């Protein structure tokens, strides 16, 4: 990708909140083409990389019983995968901010590791190999792609962050829908190797191809064609998010973030939302099949969960700019909690429509937390270390994986699916209550927006 030198004077300006902007360069100056290319490249990489998470529920039933593996052992590999995936986002951001890990290299390496993870699921005859190839290497690879692509969109679209991050983060979920449907209706233990090898090859080509071309703009870059950033920061007519999503009082470094009371509340909220989503991804397909719905309905329910998670991220990102991110997150978690009870009731009574509706509620609710998290991190803790701070809070997904999959395995064994779905619903509703108590660090309550 060619780079063009700008002839416009590059300078740094500050807005009323103390945020710095590098102005004077256009995307054409930096890339030789529109910044939309970076959006499409990031979206393509995320579309392919998310399959290891959102497609796992369609693979797990086929692996159960293979080589003597139990369902619990199989789904625990997803929990370990989620720990690896979420834990690598912060260190990767730390290295990128210091120039030690280029975005292109991170995504290319991530694509290779993602492909290894899928091939492992297709051919492994040992659980130890599954945990190393899929859970560890595949998880790290997906985390590299996820963190780098979300960061690229945040950097290239500082004027439309919520909607653009929503679009790219959504691709991470709905990209798995074709695979889920194919696997649900046609995957078997006998053909898993061929199907997953072909899928791995496609993932490798898409992610590596996108990674080779991916670039980041200079730090604090502001697009030259956008409104003046100082006016944009306070113009409530053109920038409608200002009145409902107040910018941070100051910039917090990761070390300062960890000492902030709001961080703990937000971290626990992410833990609860992640636990519910990962529980659904791990158990929904098997639950539907065991209740007599068959593999077809199980695949449809899982596809709806992934599809609505993806498209819902776009919708809720747009709404959060107009209504407020905290409010939208709270409503989403309420919807996700209700969805758990709808899923269990519909599965017990074999109501196909109810299952699809419950899966849609669950996807719209718990699956959209991460898109809103990027905006909340910037507006609560500032933008100087936004990518690193996002990585710190995103690591809550690792705890959520242990809670949503590990604890669920114990509950299902001891009390059946009712206990597990009830716990998931309570977790989501508890997250909604906690979200309602979030406050912006450092801002006096008298200056906070009305709830």
GROMACS .gro file of C-alpha atoms in nm:
model
  451
    1UNK     CA    1   0.000   0.000   0.000
    2UNK     CA    2   0.159   0.325  -0.109
    3UNK     CA    3   0.208   0.616   0.128
    4UNK     CA    4   0.180   0.979   0.023
    5UNK     CA    5   0.353   1.265   0.196
    6UNK     CA    6   0.132   1.552   0.296
    7UNK     CA    7   0.205   1.908   0.189
    8UNK     CA    8  -0.021   2.049   0.463
    9UNK     CA    9   0.141   2.169   0.786
   10UNK     CA   10   0.093   1.909   1.056
   11UNK     CA   11   0.022   2.049   1.400
   12UNK     CA   12  -0.124   1.947   1.734
   13UNK     CA   13  -0.430   2.113   1.890
   14UNK     CA   14  -0.624   2.062   2.212
   15UNK     CA   15  -0.996   2.077   2.282
   16UNK     CA   16  -1.170   2.206   2.596
   17UNK     CA   17  -1.124   1.867   2.763
   18UNK     CA   18  -0.749   1.863   2.711
   19UNK     CA   19  -0.757   1.597   2.441
   20UNK     CA   20  -0.481   1.621   2.182
   21UNK     CA   21  -0.538   1.598   1.807
   22UNK     CA   22  -0.290   1.570   1.523
   23UNK     CA   23  -0.441   1.770   1.236
   24UNK     CA   24  -0.326   1.855   0.886
   25UNK     CA   25  -0.308   1.507   0.730
   26UNK     CA   26  -0.579   1.330   0.535
   27UNK     CA   27  -0.627   0.958   0.495
   28UNK     CA   28  -0.518   1.000   0.133
   29UNK     CA   29  -0.194   1.155   0.254
   30UNK     CA   30  -0.124   0.861   0.482
   31UNK     CA   31  -0.259   0.571   0.277
   32UNK     CA   32  -0.306   0.687  -0.077
   33UNK     CA   33  -0.671   0.587  -0.044
   34UNK     CA   34  -0.975   0.629   0.179
   35UNK     CA   35  -0.962   0.524   0.545
   36UNK     CA   36  -1.268   0.310   0.466
   37UNK     CA   37  -1.016   0.054   0.341
   38UNK     CA   38  -0.897   0.006   0.698
   39UNK     CA   39  -1.256  -0.045   0.809
   40UNK     CA   40  -1.317  -0.313   0.547
   41UNK     CA   41  -0.985  -0.485   0.611
   42UNK     CA   42  -1.047  -0.493   0.986
   43UNK     CA   43  -1.401  -0.618   0.930
   44UNK     CA   44  -1.282  -0.896   0.698
   45UNK     CA   45  -1.022  -1.017   0.948
   46UNK     CA   46  -1.275  -1.013   1.231
   47UNK     CA   47  -1.534  -1.190   1.013
   48UNK     CA   48  -1.299  -1.485   0.977
   49UNK     CA   49  -1.134  -1.485   1.321
   50UNK     CA   50  -1.453  -1.499   1.528
   51UNK     CA   51  -1.546  -1.842   1.402
   52UNK     CA   52  -1.341  -2.015   1.672
   53UNK     CA   53  -1.566  -1.864   1.941
   54UNK     CA   54  -1.909  -1.840   1.782
   55UNK     CA   55  -1.876  -2.157   1.580
   56UNK     CA   56  -1.755  -2.372   1.866
   57UNK     CA   57  -2.105  -2.462   1.984
   58UNK     CA   58  -2.168  -2.637   1.651
   59UNK     CA   59  -1.844  -2.835   1.678
   60UNK     CA   60  -1.865  -2.939   2.044
   61UNK     CA   61  -2.146  -3.200   2.006
   62UNK     CA   62  -1.950  -3.373   1.729
   63UNK     CA   63  -1.636  -3.393   1.944
   64UNK     CA   64  -1.825  -3.530   2.243
   65UNK     CA   65  -1.764  -3.899   2.269
   66UNK     CA   66  -1.468  -3.890   2.033
   67UNK     CA   67  -1.168  -4.071   2.179
   68UNK     CA   68  -1.360  -4.100   2.506
   69UNK     CA   69  -1.397  -3.723   2.556
   70UNK     CA   70  -1.688  -3.597   2.766
   71UNK     CA   71  -1.892  -3.288   2.683
   72UNK     CA   72  -1.756  -3.113   2.992
   73UNK     CA   73  -1.397  -3.174   2.881
   74UNK     CA   74  -1.477  -3.042   2.536
   75UNK     CA   75  -1.643  -2.719   2.652
   76UNK     CA   76  -1.368  -2.650   2.905
   77UNK     CA   77  -1.137  -2.611   2.605
   78UNK     CA   78  -1.355  -2.313   2.501
   79UNK     CA   79  -1.313  -2.162   2.848
   80UNK     CA   80  -0.934  -2.191   2.823
   81UNK     CA   81  -0.953  -2.047   2.469
   82UNK     CA   82  -1.144  -1.744   2.601
   83UNK     CA   83  -0.886  -1.693   2.876
   84UNK     CA   84  -0.603  -1.693   2.621
   85UNK     CA   85  -0.794  -1.473   2.374
   86UNK     CA   86  -0.891  -1.203   2.621
   87UNK     CA   87  -0.562  -1.203   2.812
   88UNK     CA   88  -0.348  -1.118   2.508
   89UNK     CA   89  -0.533  -0.795   2.416
   90UNK     CA   90  -0.365  -0.574   2.679
   91UNK     CA   91  -0.003  -0.687   2.628
   92UNK     CA   92  -0.047  -0.661   2.251
   93UNK     CA   93  -0.177  -0.303   2.289
   94UNK     CA   94   0.112  -0.221   2.522
   95UNK     CA   95   0.363  -0.346   2.265
   96UNK     CA   96   0.189  -0.162   1.978
   97UNK     CA   97   0.188   0.168   2.166
   98UNK     CA   98   0.565   0.133   2.211
   99UNK     CA   99   0.629   0.044   1.849
  100UNK     CA  100   0.738  -0.312   1.925
  101UNK     CA  101   0.450  -0.490   1.751
  102UNK     CA  102   0.326  -0.363   1.417
  103UNK     CA  103  -0.047  -0.400   1.344
  104UNK     CA  104   0.028  -0.586   1.023
  105UNK     CA  105   0.254  -0.842   1.190
  106UNK     CA  106   0.007  -0.892   1.478
  107UNK     CA  107  -0.282  -0.973   1.243
  108UNK     CA  108  -0.074  -1.195   1.013
  109UNK     CA  109   0.056  -1.392   1.312
  110UNK     CA  110  -0.296  -1.404   1.452
  111UNK     CA  111  -0.430  -1.545   1.126
  112UNK     CA  112  -0.174  -1.824   1.124
  113UNK     CA  113  -0.256  -1.917   1.483
  114UNK     CA  114  -0.630  -1.908   1.413
  115UNK     CA  115  -0.583  -2.156   1.130
  116UNK     CA  116  -0.378  -2.382   1.358
  117UNK     CA  117  -0.661  -2.376   1.611
  118UNK     CA  118  -0.919  -2.492   1.356
  119UNK     CA  119  -0.694  -2.763   1.211
  120UNK     CA  120  -0.636  -2.888   1.565
  121UNK     CA  121  -1.010  -2.930   1.623
  122UNK     CA  122  -1.033  -3.124   1.297
  123UNK     CA  123  -0.755  -3.373   1.364
  124UNK     CA  124  -0.660  -3.389   1.732
  125UNK     CA  125  -0.695  -3.727   1.900
  126UNK     CA  126  -0.576  -3.604   2.239
  127UNK     CA  127  -0.732  -3.343   2.468
  128UNK     CA  128  -0.386  -3.214   2.550
  129UNK     CA  129  -0.336  -3.133   2.182
  130UNK     CA  130  -0.675  -2.958   2.173
  131UNK     CA  131  -0.580  -2.742   2.470
  132UNK     CA  132  -0.247  -2.644   2.317
  133UNK     CA  133  -0.345  -2.607   1.950
  134UNK     CA  134  -0.698  -2.470   1.980
  135UNK     CA  135  -0.728  -2.323   2.329
  136UNK     CA  136  -0.383  -2.168   2.367
  137UNK     CA  137  -0.254  -2.096   2.016
  138UNK     CA  138  -0.594  -2.039   1.858
  139UNK     CA  139  -0.700  -1.817   2.148
  140UNK     CA  140  -0.385  -1.605   2.132
  141UNK     CA  141  -0.424  -1.570   1.756
  142UNK     CA  142  -0.784  -1.454   1.782
  143UNK     CA  143  -0.692  -1.209   2.058
  144UNK     CA  144  -0.420  -1.055   1.839
  145UNK     CA  145  -0.666  -1.009   1.554
  146UNK     CA  146  -0.946  -0.878   1.776
  147UNK     CA  147  -0.742  -0.623   1.970
  148UNK     CA  148  -0.552  -0.498   1.667
  149UNK     CA  149  -0.858  -0.456   1.444
  150UNK     CA  150  -1.066  -0.283   1.712
  151UNK     CA  151  -0.769  -0.056   1.778
  152UNK     CA  152  -0.731   0.023   1.408
  153UNK     CA  153  -1.093   0.134   1.381
  154UNK     CA  154  -1.067   0.343   1.699
  155UNK     CA  155  -0.761   0.517   1.555
  156UNK     CA  156  -0.892   0.571   1.202
  157UNK     CA  157  -1.243   0.683   1.302
  158UNK     CA  158  -1.210   0.908   1.608
  159UNK     CA  159  -1.513   1.103   1.482
  160UNK     CA  160  -1.741   0.796   1.449
  161UNK     CA  161  -1.594   0.547   1.692
  162UNK     CA  162  -1.906   0.380   1.833
  163UNK     CA  163  -2.074   0.297   1.502
  164UNK     CA  164  -1.755   0.187   1.326
  165UNK     CA  165  -1.633  -0.027   1.615
  166UNK     CA  166  -1.982  -0.173   1.633
  167UNK     CA  167  -1.964  -0.272   1.267
  168UNK     CA  168  -1.623  -0.438   1.296
  169UNK     CA  169  -1.693  -0.600   1.632
  170UNK     CA  170  -2.023  -0.725   1.489
  171UNK     CA  171  -1.840  -0.901   1.207
  172UNK     CA  172  -1.658  -1.103   1.474
  173UNK     CA  173  -1.993  -1.258   1.566
  174UNK     CA  174  -2.202  -1.286   1.250
  175UNK     CA  175  -1.908  -1.410   1.043
  176UNK     CA  176  -1.963  -1.753   1.197
  177UNK     CA  177  -2.326  -1.784   1.085
  178UNK     CA  178  -2.255  -1.967   0.753
  179UNK     CA  179  -2.023  -2.212   0.927
  180UNK     CA  180  -2.270  -2.276   1.210
  181UNK     CA  181  -2.546  -2.362   0.965
  182UNK     CA  182  -2.322  -2.585   0.751
  183UNK     CA  183  -2.180  -2.758   1.059
  184UNK     CA  184  -2.521  -2.795   1.222
  185UNK     CA  185  -2.671  -2.970   0.922
  186UNK     CA  186  -2.368  -3.151   0.781
  187UNK     CA  187  -2.077  -3.185   1.024
  188UNK     CA  188  -1.997  -3.534   1.150
  189UNK     CA  189  -1.703  -3.696   1.320
  190UNK     CA  190  -1.606  -3.854   0.990
  191UNK     CA  191  -1.595  -3.534   0.782
  192UNK     CA  192  -1.480  -3.290   1.052
  193UNK     CA  193  -1.120  -3.299   0.929
  194UNK     CA  194  -1.206  -3.199   0.573
  195UNK     CA  195  -1.457  -2.932   0.671
  196UNK     CA  196  -1.232  -2.772   0.931
  197UNK     CA  197  -0.926  -2.787   0.705
  198UNK     CA  198  -1.115  -2.601   0.431
  199UNK     CA  199  -1.244  -2.352   0.687
  200UNK     CA  200  -0.893  -2.302   0.827
  201UNK     CA  201  -0.758  -2.235   0.478
  202UNK     CA  202  -1.024  -1.969   0.416
  203UNK     CA  203  -0.958  -1.808   0.754
  204UNK     CA  204  -0.585  -1.804   0.686
  205UNK     CA  205  -0.623  -1.638   0.346
  206UNK     CA  206  -0.872  -1.376   0.465
  207UNK     CA  207  -0.698  -1.277   0.789
  208UNK     CA  208  -0.343  -1.281   0.654
  209UNK     CA  209  -0.451  -1.097   0.340
  210UNK     CA  210  -0.614  -0.824   0.550
  211UNK     CA  211  -0.321  -0.811   0.790
  212UNK     CA  212  -0.065  -0.751   0.519
  213UNK     CA  213  -0.244  -0.428   0.420
  214UNK     CA  214  -0.352  -0.307   0.766
  215UNK     CA  215  -0.199   0.016   0.898
  216UNK     CA  216  -0.247   0.249   1.196
  217UNK     CA  217  -0.250   0.629   1.160
  218UNK     CA  218  -0.016   0.848   1.367
  219UNK     CA  219  -0.108   0.880   1.733
  220UNK     CA  220  -0.399   1.123   1.799
  221UNK     CA  221  -0.465   1.161   1.425
  222UNK     CA  222  -0.777   1.352   1.326
  223UNK     CA  223  -0.912   1.327   0.967
  224UNK     CA  224  -0.866   1.648   0.772
  225UNK     CA  225  -1.209   1.620   0.609
  226UNK     CA  226  -1.392   1.602   0.943
  227UNK     CA  227  -1.512   1.907   1.139
  228UNK     CA  228  -1.256   2.093   1.348
  229UNK     CA  229  -1.197   1.864   1.650
  230UNK     CA  230  -1.222   2.154   1.895
  231UNK     CA  231  -1.569   2.240   1.767
  232UNK     CA  232  -1.666   1.874   1.738
  233UNK     CA  233  -1.593   1.827   2.108
  234UNK     CA  234  -1.868   2.074   2.208
  235UNK     CA  235  -2.106   2.093   1.910
  236UNK     CA  236  -2.423   1.920   2.035
  237UNK     CA  237  -2.597   1.962   1.700
  238UNK     CA  238  -2.352   1.784   1.470
  239UNK     CA  239  -2.203   1.565   1.743
  240UNK     CA  240  -2.511   1.440   1.928
  241UNK     CA  241  -2.313   1.209   2.154
  242UNK     CA  242  -2.163   1.501   2.351
  243UNK     CA  243  -2.477   1.565   2.555
  244UNK     CA  244  -2.526   1.201   2.665
  245UNK     CA  245  -2.167   1.069   2.671
  246UNK     CA  246  -1.953   1.329   2.845
  247UNK     CA  247  -1.578   1.309   2.770
  248UNK     CA  248  -1.344   1.200   3.048
  249UNK     CA  249  -1.235   1.451   3.310
  250UNK     CA  250  -0.874   1.345   3.259
  251UNK     CA  251  -0.663   1.069   3.107
  252UNK     CA  252  -0.595   0.759   3.313
  253UNK     CA  253  -0.293   0.536   3.261
  254UNK     CA  254  -0.344   0.160   3.314
  255UNK     CA  255  -0.180   0.178   3.659
  256UNK     CA  256  -0.419   0.460   3.757
  257UNK     CA  257  -0.711   0.270   3.608
  258UNK     CA  258  -0.652  -0.016   3.849
  259UNK     CA  259  -0.683   0.219   4.146
  260UNK     CA  260  -1.014   0.366   4.033
  261UNK     CA  261  -1.338   0.247   4.198
  262UNK     CA  262  -1.533   0.266   3.873
  263UNK     CA  263  -1.293   0.016   3.718
  264UNK     CA  264  -1.398  -0.260   3.958
  265UNK     CA  265  -1.769  -0.206   3.890
  266UNK     CA  266  -1.716  -0.202   3.514
  267UNK     CA  267  -1.487  -0.506   3.533
  268UNK     CA  268  -1.749  -0.708   3.722
  269UNK     CA  269  -2.013  -0.602   3.468
  270UNK     CA  270  -1.798  -0.738   3.185
  271UNK     CA  271  -1.736  -1.059   3.384
  272UNK     CA  272  -2.109  -1.118   3.421
  273UNK     CA  273  -2.195  -1.036   3.058
  274UNK     CA  274  -1.912  -1.255   2.927
  275UNK     CA  275  -2.011  -1.544   3.154
  276UNK     CA  276  -2.365  -1.547   3.017
  277UNK     CA  277  -2.262  -1.518   2.651
  278UNK     CA  278  -2.000  -1.792   2.676
  279UNK     CA  279  -2.244  -2.017   2.863
  280UNK     CA  280  -2.491  -1.980   2.576
  281UNK     CA  281  -2.226  -2.042   2.311
  282UNK     CA  282  -2.104  -2.355   2.490
  283UNK     CA  283  -2.434  -2.511   2.595
  284UNK     CA  284  -2.720  -2.383   2.379
  285UNK     CA  285  -2.681  -2.620   2.083
  286UNK     CA  286  -2.642  -2.926   2.303
  287UNK     CA  287  -2.935  -2.820   2.524
  288UNK     CA  288  -3.167  -2.781   2.224
  289UNK     CA  289  -3.062  -3.115   2.078
  290UNK     CA  290  -3.104  -3.296   2.410
  291UNK     CA  291  -3.454  -3.154   2.455
  292UNK     CA  292  -3.559  -3.312   2.127
  293UNK     CA  293  -3.513  -3.011   1.900
  294UNK     CA  294  -3.264  -3.194   1.681
  295UNK     CA  295  -2.938  -3.070   1.532
  296UNK     CA  296  -3.117  -2.852   1.277
  297UNK     CA  297  -3.300  -2.637   1.531
  298UNK     CA  298  -2.987  -2.631   1.749
  299UNK     CA  299  -2.789  -2.489   1.454
  300UNK     CA  300  -3.058  -2.231   1.378
  301UNK     CA  301  -3.072  -2.115   1.742
  302UNK     CA  302  -2.694  -2.084   1.758
  303UNK     CA  303  -2.683  -1.901   1.424
  304UNK     CA  304  -2.948  -1.654   1.546
  305UNK     CA  305  -2.749  -1.597   1.864
  306UNK     CA  306  -2.434  -1.517   1.665
  307UNK     CA  307  -2.614  -1.321   1.394
  308UNK     CA  308  -2.808  -1.097   1.633
  309UNK     CA  309  -2.497  -1.047   1.845
  310UNK     CA  310  -2.321  -0.912   1.536
  311UNK     CA  311  -2.597  -0.696   1.394
  312UNK     CA  312  -2.701  -0.584   1.743
  313UNK     CA  313  -2.355  -0.441   1.803
  314UNK     CA  314  -2.404  -0.210   1.508
  315UNK     CA  315  -2.751  -0.104   1.625
  316UNK     CA  316  -2.659  -0.053   1.988
  317UNK     CA  317  -2.344   0.135   1.895
  318UNK     CA  318  -2.558   0.378   1.697
  319UNK     CA  319  -2.818   0.408   1.975
  320UNK     CA  320  -2.551   0.463   2.240
  321UNK     CA  321  -2.442   0.780   2.061
  322UNK     CA  322  -2.795   0.916   2.096
  323UNK     CA  323  -2.923   0.775   2.425
  324UNK     CA  324  -2.605   0.716   2.624
  325UNK     CA  325  -2.377   0.415   2.648
  326UNK     CA  326  -2.447   0.334   3.011
  327UNK     CA  327  -2.825   0.334   2.955
  328UNK     CA  328  -2.804   0.118   2.643
  329UNK     CA  329  -2.573  -0.129   2.819
  330UNK     CA  330  -2.817  -0.154   3.109
  331UNK     CA  331  -3.113  -0.221   2.879
  332UNK     CA  332  -2.911  -0.476   2.681
  333UNK     CA  333  -2.822  -0.672   2.995
  334UNK     CA  334  -3.187  -0.675   3.102
  335UNK     CA  335  -3.280  -0.817   2.761
  336UNK     CA  336  -3.003  -1.077   2.790
  337UNK     CA  337  -3.125  -1.183   3.134
  338UNK     CA  338  -3.483  -1.226   3.017
  339UNK     CA  339  -3.351  -1.420   2.719
  340UNK     CA  340  -3.206  -1.692   2.944
  341UNK     CA  341  -3.544  -1.774   3.095
  342UNK     CA  342  -3.709  -1.767   2.752
  343UNK     CA  343  -3.447  -2.010   2.621
  344UNK     CA  344  -3.497  -2.260   2.900
  345UNK     CA  345  -3.877  -2.249   2.893
  346UNK     CA  346  -3.889  -2.279   2.513
  347UNK     CA  347  -3.639  -2.564   2.511
  348UNK     CA  348  -3.827  -2.757   2.780
  349UNK     CA  349  -4.154  -2.718   2.587
  350UNK     CA  350  -3.998  -2.765   2.241
  351UNK     CA  351  -4.118  -2.429   2.112
  352UNK     CA  352  -3.904  -2.345   1.811
  353UNK     CA  353  -4.017  -1.983   1.784
  354UNK     CA  354  -3.948  -1.924   2.153
  355UNK     CA  355  -3.599  -2.068   2.118
  356UNK     CA  356  -3.520  -1.840   1.826
  357UNK     CA  357  -3.664  -1.540   2.010
  358UNK     CA  358  -3.471  -1.623   2.326
  359UNK     CA  359  -3.149  -1.664   2.127
  360UNK     CA  360  -3.211  -1.322   1.969
  361UNK     CA  361  -3.262  -1.161   2.312
  362UNK     CA  362  -2.948  -1.327   2.446
  363UNK     CA  363  -2.742  -1.216   2.147
  364UNK     CA  364  -2.875  -0.861   2.156
  365UNK     CA  365  -2.811  -0.838   2.530
  366UNK     CA  366  -2.496  -1.007   2.648
  367UNK     CA  367  -2.321  -1.018   2.313
  368UNK     CA  368  -2.314  -0.640   2.269
  369UNK     CA  369  -2.124  -0.553   2.586
  370UNK     CA  370  -1.782  -0.531   2.421
  371UNK     CA  371  -1.882  -0.274   2.160
  372UNK     CA  372  -2.019  -0.043   2.429
  373UNK     CA  373  -1.710  -0.107   2.641
  374UNK     CA  374  -1.481   0.069   2.391
  375UNK     CA  375  -1.685   0.388   2.419
  376UNK     CA  376  -1.718   0.370   2.797
  377UNK     CA  377  -1.342   0.326   2.835
  378UNK     CA  378  -1.272   0.639   2.629
  379UNK     CA  379  -1.538   0.847   2.804
  380UNK     CA  380  -1.456   0.732   3.157
  381UNK     CA  381  -1.077   0.707   3.140
  382UNK     CA  382  -0.966   0.925   2.848
  383UNK     CA  383  -0.801   0.852   2.517
  384UNK     CA  384  -0.427   0.868   2.580
  385UNK     CA  385  -0.417   0.500   2.686
  386UNK     CA  386  -0.756   0.395   2.551
  387UNK     CA  387  -0.638   0.076   2.378
  388UNK     CA  388  -0.441  -0.044   2.678
  389UNK     CA  389  -0.725   0.042   2.917
  390UNK     CA  390  -0.968  -0.144   2.693
  391UNK     CA  391  -0.734  -0.444   2.709
  392UNK     CA  392  -0.732  -0.434   3.089
  393UNK     CA  393  -1.111  -0.436   3.112
  394UNK     CA  394  -1.153  -0.683   2.825
  395UNK     CA  395  -0.947  -0.931   3.028
  396UNK     CA  396  -1.258  -0.965   3.247
  397UNK     CA  397  -1.379  -1.203   2.978
  398UNK     CA  398  -1.126  -1.457   3.109
  399UNK     CA  399  -1.294  -1.458   3.450
  400UNK     CA  400  -1.633  -1.470   3.278
  401UNK     CA  401  -1.524  -1.778   3.084
  402UNK     CA  402  -1.434  -1.964   3.401
  403UNK     CA  403  -1.761  -1.856   3.562
  404UNK     CA  404  -1.990  -1.913   3.265
  405UNK     CA  405  -1.845  -2.242   3.144
  406UNK     CA  406  -1.666  -2.390   3.444
  407UNK     CA  407  -1.938  -2.314   3.699
  408UNK     CA  408  -2.210  -2.407   3.449
  409UNK     CA  409  -2.056  -2.752   3.408
  410UNK     CA  410  -2.092  -2.812   3.783
  411UNK     CA  411  -2.447  -2.673   3.795
  412UNK     CA  412  -2.569  -2.874   3.495
  413UNK     CA  413  -2.425  -3.191   3.646
  414UNK     CA  414  -2.582  -3.131   3.986
  415UNK     CA  415  -2.909  -2.953   3.907
  416UNK     CA  416  -2.969  -2.983   3.533
  417UNK     CA  417  -3.012  -2.706   3.280
  418UNK     CA  418  -3.271  -2.511   3.480
  419UNK     CA  419  -3.014  -2.416   3.744
  420UNK     CA  420  -2.764  -2.310   3.479
  421UNK     CA  421  -3.005  -2.094   3.276
  422UNK     CA  422  -3.149  -1.942   3.595
  423UNK     CA  423  -2.800  -1.852   3.716
  424UNK     CA  424  -2.717  -1.701   3.375
  425UNK     CA  425  -3.032  -1.491   3.384
  426UNK     CA  426  -2.954  -1.366   3.735
  427UNK     CA  427  -2.596  -1.284   3.633
  428UNK     CA  428  -2.717  -1.071   3.344
  429UNK     CA  429  -2.977  -0.888   3.552
  430UNK     CA  430  -2.717  -0.829   3.825
  431UNK     CA  431  -2.492  -0.677   3.560
  432UNK     CA  432  -2.776  -0.444   3.460
  433UNK     CA  433  -2.818  -0.329   3.821
  434UNK     CA  434  -2.444  -0.271   3.855
  435UNK     CA  435  -2.434  -0.079   3.527
  436UNK     CA  436  -2.698   0.159   3.658
  437UNK     CA  437  -2.459   0.255   3.939
  438UNK     CA  438  -2.162   0.339   3.715
  439UNK     CA  439  -2.036   0.696   3.745
  440UNK     CA  440  -1.771   0.882   3.553
  441UNK     CA  441  -1.448   0.897   3.753
  442UNK     CA  442  -1.346   1.238   3.884
  443UNK     CA  443  -1.663   1.424   3.787
  444UNK     CA  444  -1.873   1.573   4.071
  445UNK     CA  445  -2.221   1.416   4.086
  446UNK     CA  446  -2.378   1.757   4.032
  447UNK     CA  447  -2.215   1.769   3.689
  448UNK     CA  448  -2.313   1.419   3.581
  449UNK     CA  449  -2.585   1.382   3.313
  450UNK     CA  450  -2.932   1.310   3.446
  451UNK     CA  451  -3.013   0.939   3.456
   0.00000   0.00000   0.00000
